[in-house]
PDB file of C-alpha atoms and ligand atoms in Angstrom:
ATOM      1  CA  UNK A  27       8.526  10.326  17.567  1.00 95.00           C
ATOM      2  CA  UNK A  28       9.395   9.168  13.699  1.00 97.00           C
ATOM      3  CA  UNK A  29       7.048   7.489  11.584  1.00 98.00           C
ATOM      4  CA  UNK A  30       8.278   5.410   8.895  1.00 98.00           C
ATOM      5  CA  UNK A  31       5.474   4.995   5.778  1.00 98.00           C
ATOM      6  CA  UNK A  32       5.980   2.616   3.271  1.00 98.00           C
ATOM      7  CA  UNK A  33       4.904   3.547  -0.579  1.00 98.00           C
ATOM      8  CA  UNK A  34       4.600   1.614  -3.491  1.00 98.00           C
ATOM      9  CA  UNK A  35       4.716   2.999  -7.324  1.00 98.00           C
ATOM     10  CA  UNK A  36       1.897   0.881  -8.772  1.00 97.00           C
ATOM     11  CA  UNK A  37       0.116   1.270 -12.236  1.00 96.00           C
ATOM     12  CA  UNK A  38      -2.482   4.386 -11.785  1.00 96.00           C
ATOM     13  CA  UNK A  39      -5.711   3.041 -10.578  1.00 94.00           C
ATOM     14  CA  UNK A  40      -7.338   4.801 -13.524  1.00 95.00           C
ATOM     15  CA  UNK A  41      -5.517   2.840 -15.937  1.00 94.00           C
ATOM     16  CA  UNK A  42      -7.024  -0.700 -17.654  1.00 90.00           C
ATOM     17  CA  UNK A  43      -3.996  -2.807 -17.666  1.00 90.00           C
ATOM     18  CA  UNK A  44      -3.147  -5.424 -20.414  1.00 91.00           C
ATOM     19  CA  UNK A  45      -1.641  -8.957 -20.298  1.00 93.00           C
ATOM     20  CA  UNK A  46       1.352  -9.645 -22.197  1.00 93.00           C
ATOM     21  CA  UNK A  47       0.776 -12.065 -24.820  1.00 91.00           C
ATOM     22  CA  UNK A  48       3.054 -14.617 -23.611  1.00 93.00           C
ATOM     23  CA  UNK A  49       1.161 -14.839 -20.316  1.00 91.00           C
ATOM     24  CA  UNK A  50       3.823 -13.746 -18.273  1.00 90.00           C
ATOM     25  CA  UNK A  51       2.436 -10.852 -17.093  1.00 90.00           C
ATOM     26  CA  UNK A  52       0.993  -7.240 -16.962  1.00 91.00           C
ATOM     27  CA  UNK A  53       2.285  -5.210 -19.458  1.00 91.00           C
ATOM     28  CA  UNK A  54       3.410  -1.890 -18.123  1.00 89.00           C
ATOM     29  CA  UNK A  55       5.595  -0.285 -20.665  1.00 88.00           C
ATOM     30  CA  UNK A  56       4.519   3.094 -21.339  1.00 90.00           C
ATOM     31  CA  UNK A  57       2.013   3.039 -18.469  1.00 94.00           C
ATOM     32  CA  UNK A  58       0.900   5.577 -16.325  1.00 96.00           C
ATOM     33  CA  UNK A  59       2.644   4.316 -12.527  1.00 97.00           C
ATOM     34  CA  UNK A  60       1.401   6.271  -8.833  1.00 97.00           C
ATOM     35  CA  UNK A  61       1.763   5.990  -5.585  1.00 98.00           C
ATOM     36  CA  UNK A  62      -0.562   3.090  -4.360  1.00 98.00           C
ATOM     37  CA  UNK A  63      -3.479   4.697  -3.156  1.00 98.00           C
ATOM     38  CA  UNK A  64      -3.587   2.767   0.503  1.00 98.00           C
ATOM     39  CA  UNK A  65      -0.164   4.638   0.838  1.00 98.00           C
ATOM     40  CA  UNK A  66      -1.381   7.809   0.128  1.00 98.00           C
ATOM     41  CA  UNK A  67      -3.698   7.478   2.906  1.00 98.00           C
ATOM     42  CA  UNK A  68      -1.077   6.409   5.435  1.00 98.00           C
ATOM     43  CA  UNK A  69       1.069   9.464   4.236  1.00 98.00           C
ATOM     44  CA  UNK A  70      -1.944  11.624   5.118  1.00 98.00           C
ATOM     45  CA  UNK A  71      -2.536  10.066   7.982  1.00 98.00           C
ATOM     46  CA  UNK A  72       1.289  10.347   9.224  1.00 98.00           C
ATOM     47  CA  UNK A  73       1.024  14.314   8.221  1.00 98.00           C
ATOM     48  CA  UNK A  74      -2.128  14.835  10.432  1.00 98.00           C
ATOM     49  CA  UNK A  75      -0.109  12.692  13.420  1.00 98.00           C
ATOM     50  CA  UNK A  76       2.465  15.507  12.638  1.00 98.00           C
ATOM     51  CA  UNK A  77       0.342  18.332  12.429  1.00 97.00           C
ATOM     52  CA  UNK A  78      -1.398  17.319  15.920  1.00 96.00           C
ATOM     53  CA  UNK A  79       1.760  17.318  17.519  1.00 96.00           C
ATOM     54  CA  UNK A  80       2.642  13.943  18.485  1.00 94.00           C
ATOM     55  CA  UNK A  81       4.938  12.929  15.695  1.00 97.00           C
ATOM     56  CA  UNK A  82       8.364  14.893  15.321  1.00 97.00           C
ATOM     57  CA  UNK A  83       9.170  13.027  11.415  1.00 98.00           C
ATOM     58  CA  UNK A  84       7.810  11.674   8.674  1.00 98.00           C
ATOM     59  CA  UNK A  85       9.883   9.017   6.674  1.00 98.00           C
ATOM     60  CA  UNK A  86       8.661   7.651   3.291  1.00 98.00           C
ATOM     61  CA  UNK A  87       9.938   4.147   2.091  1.00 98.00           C
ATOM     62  CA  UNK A  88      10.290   2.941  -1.371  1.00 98.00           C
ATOM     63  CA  UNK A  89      11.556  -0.397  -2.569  1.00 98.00           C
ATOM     64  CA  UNK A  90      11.881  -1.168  -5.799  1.00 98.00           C
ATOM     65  CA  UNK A  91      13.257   0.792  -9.490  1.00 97.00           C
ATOM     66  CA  UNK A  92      15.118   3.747  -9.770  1.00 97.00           C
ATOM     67  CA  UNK A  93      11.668   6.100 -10.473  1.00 97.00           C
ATOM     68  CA  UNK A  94      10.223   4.692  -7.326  1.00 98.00           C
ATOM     69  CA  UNK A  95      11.598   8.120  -6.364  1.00 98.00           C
ATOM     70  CA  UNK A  96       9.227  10.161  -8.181  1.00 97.00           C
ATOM     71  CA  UNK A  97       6.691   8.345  -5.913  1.00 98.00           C
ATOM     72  CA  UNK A  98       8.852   9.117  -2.917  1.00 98.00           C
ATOM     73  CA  UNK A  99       9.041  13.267  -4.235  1.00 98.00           C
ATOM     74  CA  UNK A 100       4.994  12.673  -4.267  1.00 98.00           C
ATOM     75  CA  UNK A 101       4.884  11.688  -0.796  1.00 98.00           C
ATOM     76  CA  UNK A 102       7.209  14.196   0.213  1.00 98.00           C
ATOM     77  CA  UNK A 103       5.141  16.572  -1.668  1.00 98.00           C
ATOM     78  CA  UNK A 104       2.220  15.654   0.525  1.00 97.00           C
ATOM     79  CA  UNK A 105       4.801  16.252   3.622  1.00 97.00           C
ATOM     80  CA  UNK A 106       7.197  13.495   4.257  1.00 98.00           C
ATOM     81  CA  UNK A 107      10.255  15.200   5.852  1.00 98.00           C
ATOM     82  CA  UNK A 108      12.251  12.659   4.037  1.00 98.00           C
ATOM     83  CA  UNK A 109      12.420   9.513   1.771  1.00 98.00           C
ATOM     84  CA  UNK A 110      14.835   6.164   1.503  1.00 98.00           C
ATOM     85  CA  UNK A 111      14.797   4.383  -1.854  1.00 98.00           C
ATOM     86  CA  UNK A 112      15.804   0.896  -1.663  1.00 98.00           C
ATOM     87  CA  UNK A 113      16.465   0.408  -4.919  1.00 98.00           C
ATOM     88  CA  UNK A 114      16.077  -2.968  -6.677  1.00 97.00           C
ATOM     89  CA  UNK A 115      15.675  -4.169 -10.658  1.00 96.00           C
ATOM     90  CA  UNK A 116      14.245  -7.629  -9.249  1.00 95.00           C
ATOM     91  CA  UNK A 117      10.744  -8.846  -8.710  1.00 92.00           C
ATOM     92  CA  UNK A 118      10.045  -7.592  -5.201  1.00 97.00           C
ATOM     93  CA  UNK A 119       7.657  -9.610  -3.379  1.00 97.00           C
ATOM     94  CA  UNK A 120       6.247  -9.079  -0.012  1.00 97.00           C
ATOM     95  CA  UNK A 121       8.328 -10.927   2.320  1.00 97.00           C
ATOM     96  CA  UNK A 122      11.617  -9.115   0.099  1.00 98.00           C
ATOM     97  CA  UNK A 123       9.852  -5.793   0.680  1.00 98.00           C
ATOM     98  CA  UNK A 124       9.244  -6.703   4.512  1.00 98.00           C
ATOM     99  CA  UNK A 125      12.426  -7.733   4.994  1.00 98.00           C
ATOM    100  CA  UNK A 126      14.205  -4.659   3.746  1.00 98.00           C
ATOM    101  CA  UNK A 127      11.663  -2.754   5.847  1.00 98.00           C
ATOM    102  CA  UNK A 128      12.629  -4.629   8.678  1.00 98.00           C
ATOM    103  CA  UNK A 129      16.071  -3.506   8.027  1.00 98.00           C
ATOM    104  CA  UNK A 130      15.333   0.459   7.776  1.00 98.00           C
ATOM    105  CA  UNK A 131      13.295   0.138  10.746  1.00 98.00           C
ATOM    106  CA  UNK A 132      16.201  -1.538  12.400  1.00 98.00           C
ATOM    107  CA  UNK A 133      18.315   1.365  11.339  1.00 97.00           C
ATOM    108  CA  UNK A 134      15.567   4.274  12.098  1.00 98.00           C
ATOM    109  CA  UNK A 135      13.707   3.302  15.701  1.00 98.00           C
ATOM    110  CA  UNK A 136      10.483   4.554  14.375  1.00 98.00           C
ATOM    111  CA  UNK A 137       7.642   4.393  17.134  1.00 98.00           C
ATOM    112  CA  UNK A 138       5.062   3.378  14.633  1.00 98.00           C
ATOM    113  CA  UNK A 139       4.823   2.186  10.484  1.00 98.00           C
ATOM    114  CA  UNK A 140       1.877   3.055   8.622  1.00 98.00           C
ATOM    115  CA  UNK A 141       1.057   0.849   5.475  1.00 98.00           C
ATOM    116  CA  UNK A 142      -1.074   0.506   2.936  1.00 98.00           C
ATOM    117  CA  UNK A 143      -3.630  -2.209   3.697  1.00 97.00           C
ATOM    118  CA  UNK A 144      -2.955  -3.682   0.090  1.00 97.00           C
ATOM    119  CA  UNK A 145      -1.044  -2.907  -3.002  1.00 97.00           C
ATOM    120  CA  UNK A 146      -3.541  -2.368  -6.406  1.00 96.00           C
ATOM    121  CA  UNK A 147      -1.171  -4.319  -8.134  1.00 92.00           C
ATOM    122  CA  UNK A 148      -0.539  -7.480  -6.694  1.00 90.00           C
ATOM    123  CA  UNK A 149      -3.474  -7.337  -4.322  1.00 94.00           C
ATOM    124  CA  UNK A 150      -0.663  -9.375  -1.648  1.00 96.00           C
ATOM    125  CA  UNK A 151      -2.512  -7.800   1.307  1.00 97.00           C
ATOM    126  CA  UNK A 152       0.628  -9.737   2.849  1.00 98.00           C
ATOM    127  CA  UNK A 153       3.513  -7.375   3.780  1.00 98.00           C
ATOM    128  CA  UNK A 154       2.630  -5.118   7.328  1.00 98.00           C
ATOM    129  CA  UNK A 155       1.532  -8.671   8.402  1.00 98.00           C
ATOM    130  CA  UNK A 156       5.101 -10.006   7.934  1.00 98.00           C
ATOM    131  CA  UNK A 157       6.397  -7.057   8.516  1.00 98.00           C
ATOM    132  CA  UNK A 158       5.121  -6.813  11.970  1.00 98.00           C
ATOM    133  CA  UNK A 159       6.011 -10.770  12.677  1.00 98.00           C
ATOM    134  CA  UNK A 160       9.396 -10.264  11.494  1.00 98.00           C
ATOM    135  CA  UNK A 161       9.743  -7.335  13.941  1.00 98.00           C
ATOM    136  CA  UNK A 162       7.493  -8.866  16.515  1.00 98.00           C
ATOM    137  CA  UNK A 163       5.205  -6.249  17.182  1.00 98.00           C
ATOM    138  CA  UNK A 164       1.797  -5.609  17.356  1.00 98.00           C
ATOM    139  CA  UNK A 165      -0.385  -4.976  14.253  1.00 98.00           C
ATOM    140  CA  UNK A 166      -3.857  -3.377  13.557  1.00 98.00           C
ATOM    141  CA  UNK A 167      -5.143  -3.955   9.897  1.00 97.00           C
ATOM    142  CA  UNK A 168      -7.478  -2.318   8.229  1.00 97.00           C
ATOM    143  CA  UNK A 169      -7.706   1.239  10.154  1.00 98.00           C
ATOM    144  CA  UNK A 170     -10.421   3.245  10.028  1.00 97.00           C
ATOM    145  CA  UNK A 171      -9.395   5.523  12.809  1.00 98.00           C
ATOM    146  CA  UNK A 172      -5.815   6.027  14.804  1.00 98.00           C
ATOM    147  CA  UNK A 173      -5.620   8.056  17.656  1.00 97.00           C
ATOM    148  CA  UNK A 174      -1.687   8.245  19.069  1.00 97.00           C
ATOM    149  CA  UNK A 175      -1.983   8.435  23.097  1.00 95.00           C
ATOM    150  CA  UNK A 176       1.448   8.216  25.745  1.00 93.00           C
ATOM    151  CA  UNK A 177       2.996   4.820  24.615  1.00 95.00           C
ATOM    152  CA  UNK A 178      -0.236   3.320  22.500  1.00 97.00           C
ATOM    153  CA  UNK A 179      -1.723   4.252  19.720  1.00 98.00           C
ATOM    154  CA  UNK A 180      -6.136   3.325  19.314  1.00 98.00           C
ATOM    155  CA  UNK A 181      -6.755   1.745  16.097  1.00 98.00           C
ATOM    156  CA  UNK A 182     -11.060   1.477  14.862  1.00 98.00           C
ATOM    157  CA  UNK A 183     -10.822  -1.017  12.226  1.00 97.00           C
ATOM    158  CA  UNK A 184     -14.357  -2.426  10.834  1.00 91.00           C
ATOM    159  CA  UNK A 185     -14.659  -6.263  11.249  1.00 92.00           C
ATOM    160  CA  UNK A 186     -18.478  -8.137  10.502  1.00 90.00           C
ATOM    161  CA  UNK A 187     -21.063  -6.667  12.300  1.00 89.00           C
ATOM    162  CA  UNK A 188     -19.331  -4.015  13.294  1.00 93.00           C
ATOM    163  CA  UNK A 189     -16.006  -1.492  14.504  1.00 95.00           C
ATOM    164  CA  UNK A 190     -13.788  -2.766  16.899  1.00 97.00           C
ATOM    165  CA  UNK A 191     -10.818  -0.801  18.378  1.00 98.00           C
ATOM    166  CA  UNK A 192      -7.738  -1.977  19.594  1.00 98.00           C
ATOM    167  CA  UNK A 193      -5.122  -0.400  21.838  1.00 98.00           C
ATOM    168  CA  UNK A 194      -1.419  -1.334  20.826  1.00 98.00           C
ATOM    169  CA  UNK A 195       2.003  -1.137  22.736  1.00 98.00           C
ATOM    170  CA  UNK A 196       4.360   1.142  20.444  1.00 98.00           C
ATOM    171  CA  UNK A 197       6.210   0.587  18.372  1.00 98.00           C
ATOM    172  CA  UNK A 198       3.338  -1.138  16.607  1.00 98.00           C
ATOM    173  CA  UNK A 199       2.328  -1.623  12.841  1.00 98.00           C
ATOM    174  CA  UNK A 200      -0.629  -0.092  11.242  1.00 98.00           C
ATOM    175  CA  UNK A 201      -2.320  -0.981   7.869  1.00 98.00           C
ATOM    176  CA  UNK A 202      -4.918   1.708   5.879  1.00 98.00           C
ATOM    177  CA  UNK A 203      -8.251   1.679   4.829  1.00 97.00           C
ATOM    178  CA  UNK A 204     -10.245   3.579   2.316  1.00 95.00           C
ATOM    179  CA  UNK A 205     -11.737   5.202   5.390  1.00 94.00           C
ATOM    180  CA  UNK A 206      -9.246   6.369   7.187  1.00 97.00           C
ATOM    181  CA  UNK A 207      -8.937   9.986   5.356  1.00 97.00           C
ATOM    182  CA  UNK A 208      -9.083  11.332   2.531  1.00 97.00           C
ATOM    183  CA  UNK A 209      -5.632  12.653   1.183  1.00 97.00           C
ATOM    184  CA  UNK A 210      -4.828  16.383   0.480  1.00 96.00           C
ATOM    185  CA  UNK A 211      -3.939  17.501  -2.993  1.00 94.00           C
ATOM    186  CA  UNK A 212      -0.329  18.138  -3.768  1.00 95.00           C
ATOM    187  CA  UNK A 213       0.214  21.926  -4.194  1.00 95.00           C
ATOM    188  CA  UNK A 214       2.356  23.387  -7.138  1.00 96.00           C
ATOM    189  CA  UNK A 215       4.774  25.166  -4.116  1.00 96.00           C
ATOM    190  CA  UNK A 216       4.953  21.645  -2.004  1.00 97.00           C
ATOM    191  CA  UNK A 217       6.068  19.814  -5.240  1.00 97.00           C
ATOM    192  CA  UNK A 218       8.471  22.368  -5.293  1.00 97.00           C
ATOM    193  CA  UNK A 219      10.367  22.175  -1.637  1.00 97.00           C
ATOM    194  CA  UNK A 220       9.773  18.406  -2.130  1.00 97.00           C
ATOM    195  CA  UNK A 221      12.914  18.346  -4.689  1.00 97.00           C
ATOM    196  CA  UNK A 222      15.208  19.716  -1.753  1.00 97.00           C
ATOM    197  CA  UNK A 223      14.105  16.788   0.647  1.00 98.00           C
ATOM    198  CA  UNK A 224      16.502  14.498   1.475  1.00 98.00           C
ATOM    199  CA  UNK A 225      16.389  11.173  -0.455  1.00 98.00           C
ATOM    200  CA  UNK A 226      18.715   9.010   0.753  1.00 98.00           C
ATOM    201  CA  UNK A 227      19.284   5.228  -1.129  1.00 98.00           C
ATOM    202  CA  UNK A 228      20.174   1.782  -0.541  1.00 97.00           C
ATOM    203  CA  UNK A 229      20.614  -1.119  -2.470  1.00 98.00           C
ATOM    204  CA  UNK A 230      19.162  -4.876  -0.592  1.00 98.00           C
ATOM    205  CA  UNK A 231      22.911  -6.154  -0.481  1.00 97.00           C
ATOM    206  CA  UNK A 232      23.623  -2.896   1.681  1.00 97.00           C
ATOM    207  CA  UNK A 233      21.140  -4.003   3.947  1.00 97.00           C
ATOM    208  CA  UNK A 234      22.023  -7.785   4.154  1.00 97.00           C
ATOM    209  CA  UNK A 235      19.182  -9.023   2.616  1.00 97.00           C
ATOM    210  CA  UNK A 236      18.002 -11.927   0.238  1.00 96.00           C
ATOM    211  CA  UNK A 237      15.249 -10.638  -2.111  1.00 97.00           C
ATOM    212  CA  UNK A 238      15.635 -13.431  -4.552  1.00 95.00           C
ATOM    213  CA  UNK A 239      11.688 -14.381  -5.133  1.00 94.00           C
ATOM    214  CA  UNK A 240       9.560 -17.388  -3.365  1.00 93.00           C
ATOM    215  CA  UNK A 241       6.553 -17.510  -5.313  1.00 93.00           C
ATOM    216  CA  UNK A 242       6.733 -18.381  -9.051  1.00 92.00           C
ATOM    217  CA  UNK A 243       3.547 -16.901 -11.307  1.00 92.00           C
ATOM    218  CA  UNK A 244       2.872 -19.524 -14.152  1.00 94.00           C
ATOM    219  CA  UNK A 245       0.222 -17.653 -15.891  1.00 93.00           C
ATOM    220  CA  UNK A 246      -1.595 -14.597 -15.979  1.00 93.00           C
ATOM    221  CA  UNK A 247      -4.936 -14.656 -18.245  1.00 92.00           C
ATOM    222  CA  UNK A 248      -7.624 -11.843 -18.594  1.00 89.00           C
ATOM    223  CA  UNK A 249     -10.513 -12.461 -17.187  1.00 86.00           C
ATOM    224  CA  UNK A 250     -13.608 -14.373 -19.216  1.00 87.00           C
ATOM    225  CA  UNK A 251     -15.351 -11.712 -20.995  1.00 87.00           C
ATOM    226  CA  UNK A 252     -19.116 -11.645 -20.124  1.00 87.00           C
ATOM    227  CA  UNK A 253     -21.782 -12.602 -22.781  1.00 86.00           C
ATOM    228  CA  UNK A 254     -24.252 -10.132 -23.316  1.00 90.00           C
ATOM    229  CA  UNK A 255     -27.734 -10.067 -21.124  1.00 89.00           C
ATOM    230  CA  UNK A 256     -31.151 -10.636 -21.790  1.00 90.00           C
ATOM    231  CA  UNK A 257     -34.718  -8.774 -21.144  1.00 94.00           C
ATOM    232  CA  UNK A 258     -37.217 -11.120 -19.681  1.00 94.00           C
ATOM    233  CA  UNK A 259     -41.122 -10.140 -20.208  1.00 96.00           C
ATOM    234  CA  UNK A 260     -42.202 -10.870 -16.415  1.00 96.00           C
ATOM    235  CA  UNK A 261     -41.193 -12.569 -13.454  1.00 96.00           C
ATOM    236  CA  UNK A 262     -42.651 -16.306 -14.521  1.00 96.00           C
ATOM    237  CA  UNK A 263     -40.051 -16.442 -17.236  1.00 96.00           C
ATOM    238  CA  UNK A 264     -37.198 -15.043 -14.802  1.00 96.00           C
ATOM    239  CA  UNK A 265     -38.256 -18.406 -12.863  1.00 96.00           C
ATOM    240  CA  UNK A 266     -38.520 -20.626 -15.428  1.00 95.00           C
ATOM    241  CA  UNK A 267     -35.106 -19.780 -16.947  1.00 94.00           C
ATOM    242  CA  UNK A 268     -33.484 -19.315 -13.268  1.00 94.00           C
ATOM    243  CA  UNK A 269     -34.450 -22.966 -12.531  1.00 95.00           C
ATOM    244  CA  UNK A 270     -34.727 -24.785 -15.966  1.00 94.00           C
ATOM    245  CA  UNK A 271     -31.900 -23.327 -18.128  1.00 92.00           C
ATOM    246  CA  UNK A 272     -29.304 -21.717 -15.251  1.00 89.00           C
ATOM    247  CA  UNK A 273     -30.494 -24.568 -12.576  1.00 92.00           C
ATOM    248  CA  UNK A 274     -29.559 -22.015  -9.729  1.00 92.00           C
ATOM    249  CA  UNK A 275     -33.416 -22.578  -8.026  1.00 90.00           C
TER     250      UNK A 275
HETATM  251  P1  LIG B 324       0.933  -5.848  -0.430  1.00 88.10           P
HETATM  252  O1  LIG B 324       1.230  -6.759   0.711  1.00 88.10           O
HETATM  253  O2  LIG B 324       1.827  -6.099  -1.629  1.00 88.10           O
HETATM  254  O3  LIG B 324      -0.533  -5.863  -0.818  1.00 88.10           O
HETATM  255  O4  LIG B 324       1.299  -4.355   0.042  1.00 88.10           O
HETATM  256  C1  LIG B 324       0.788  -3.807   1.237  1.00 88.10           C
HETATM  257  C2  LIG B 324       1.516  -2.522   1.581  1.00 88.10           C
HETATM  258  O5  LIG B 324       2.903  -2.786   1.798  1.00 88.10           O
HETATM  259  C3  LIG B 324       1.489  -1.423   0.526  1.00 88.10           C
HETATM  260  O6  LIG B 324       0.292  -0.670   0.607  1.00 88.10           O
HETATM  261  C4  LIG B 324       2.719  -0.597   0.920  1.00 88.10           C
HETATM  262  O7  LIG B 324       2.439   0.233   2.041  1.00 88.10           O
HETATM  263  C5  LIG B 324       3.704  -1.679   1.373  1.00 88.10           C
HETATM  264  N1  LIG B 324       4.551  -2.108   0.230  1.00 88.10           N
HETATM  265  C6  LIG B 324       4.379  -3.206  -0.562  1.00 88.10           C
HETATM  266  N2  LIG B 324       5.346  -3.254  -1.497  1.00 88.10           N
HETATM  267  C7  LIG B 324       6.130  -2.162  -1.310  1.00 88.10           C
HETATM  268  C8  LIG B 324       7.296  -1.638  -1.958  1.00 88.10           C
HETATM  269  N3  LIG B 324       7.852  -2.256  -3.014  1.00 88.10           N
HETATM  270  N4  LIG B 324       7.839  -0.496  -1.470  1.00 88.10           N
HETATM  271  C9  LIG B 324       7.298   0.137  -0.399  1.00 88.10           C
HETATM  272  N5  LIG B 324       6.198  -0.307   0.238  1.00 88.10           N
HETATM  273  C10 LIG B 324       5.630  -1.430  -0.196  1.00 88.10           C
END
């Protein structure tokens, strides 16, 4: 059974990210890029599918610039058999990305796709659900547990109030949480046999598909800074200035 996991290179989590000052955008020239951390946690959750048995390969997915493949080394660092790059200068947003995951999966006959349940950058939170309409099959978000069983796999995901688990017909679609696992570190001797992997790549025309962008972004602005606090002597004052001066009581 092959599992295909898509992984995005994003800007590291770690790093504070600036807006360009034409408004445009993020800058992220010169800026520290990973593998989105959702995706690292639907690698590791692939690898311990593999390692139980049930799962005979691993596939990692890329779409986007040529050093998407560093990320894809990373993830088969971690264990990936092998990797596909689609590889693409444009703006790829989700329903591009989903469609050229449609096509791979076309291609490949995977049983099941593990994604990240968001991407840090663009915080979409948008492309296993199209993926998984586009292929028209069933979906669990947010996973907090997967257990594979003959022709289903059990997904735990947390909704309000509670978990709730749901059994789906493969081939399905699966989305991570933080709570899912937490991923192994890359060893020095993995990074190593991860250069002999197979990468194979693509380009969207290849695959017969449109990734010209829907959405148009008219501005991006930071954030409002915050103005400093104050100390209040007691808890009279904190209700006098909650109702007189902030008028929130
Ligand atoms: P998003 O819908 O952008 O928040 O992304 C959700 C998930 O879709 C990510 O965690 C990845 O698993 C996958 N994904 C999004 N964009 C890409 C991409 N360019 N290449 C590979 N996978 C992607």
């Amino acid at each position: 059974m092959k599992v295909l996991v898509p992984v995005k290179r994003v800007v590291d989590y770690n790093v504070k990210v600036r807006v360009k000052s034409d408004g445009s955008g993020v800058d992220i020239a010169n800026v520290k890029m990973s593998m989105n951390p959702f995706d690292e946690i639907a690698v590791e959750e692939a690898m311990r599918l593999k390692e139980s048995g049930k799962v005979t390969e691993v596939i990692a997915i890329s779409c986007g610039v040529s050093q998407c493949q560093e990320t894809l080394r990373t993830a088969m660092a971690i264990g990936a058999d092998r990797a596909i790059l689609v590889e693409s200068d444009a703006d790829l947003q989700p329903l591009a990305v989903a469609k050229l995951l449609k096509a791979i999966a076309d291609k490949e006959q995977p049983q099941l796709i593990i994604l990240g349940k968001q991407a840090i950058d663009d915080d979409c939170n948008q492309t296993g659900q199209m993926l998984a309409a586009l292929l028209g099959w069933p979906q669990a978000t947010f996973a907090s547990k997967v257990v594979l069983e003959e022709g289903k796999v059990l997904v735990t995901r947390e909704v309000d109030g509670g978990l709730e688990t749901l059994a789906l017909t493969l081939p399905a679609i699966i989305t991570t949480d933080l709570r899912l696992n937490e991923p192994r570190y890359v060893t020095l001797p993995n990074i190593m046999k991860a250069k002999k992997k197979t990468l194979d790549m693509f380009k969207p025309a290849d695959l017969d598909v449109d990734v010209t962008p829907r959405l148009k972004t008219l501005k991006v602005v930071e954030p409002a800074k915050r103005s400093a606090g104050i100390k209040v002597p007691d808890v009279a004052t904190l209700v006098a200035k909650l109702r007189n001066e902030a008028k929130v009581i």
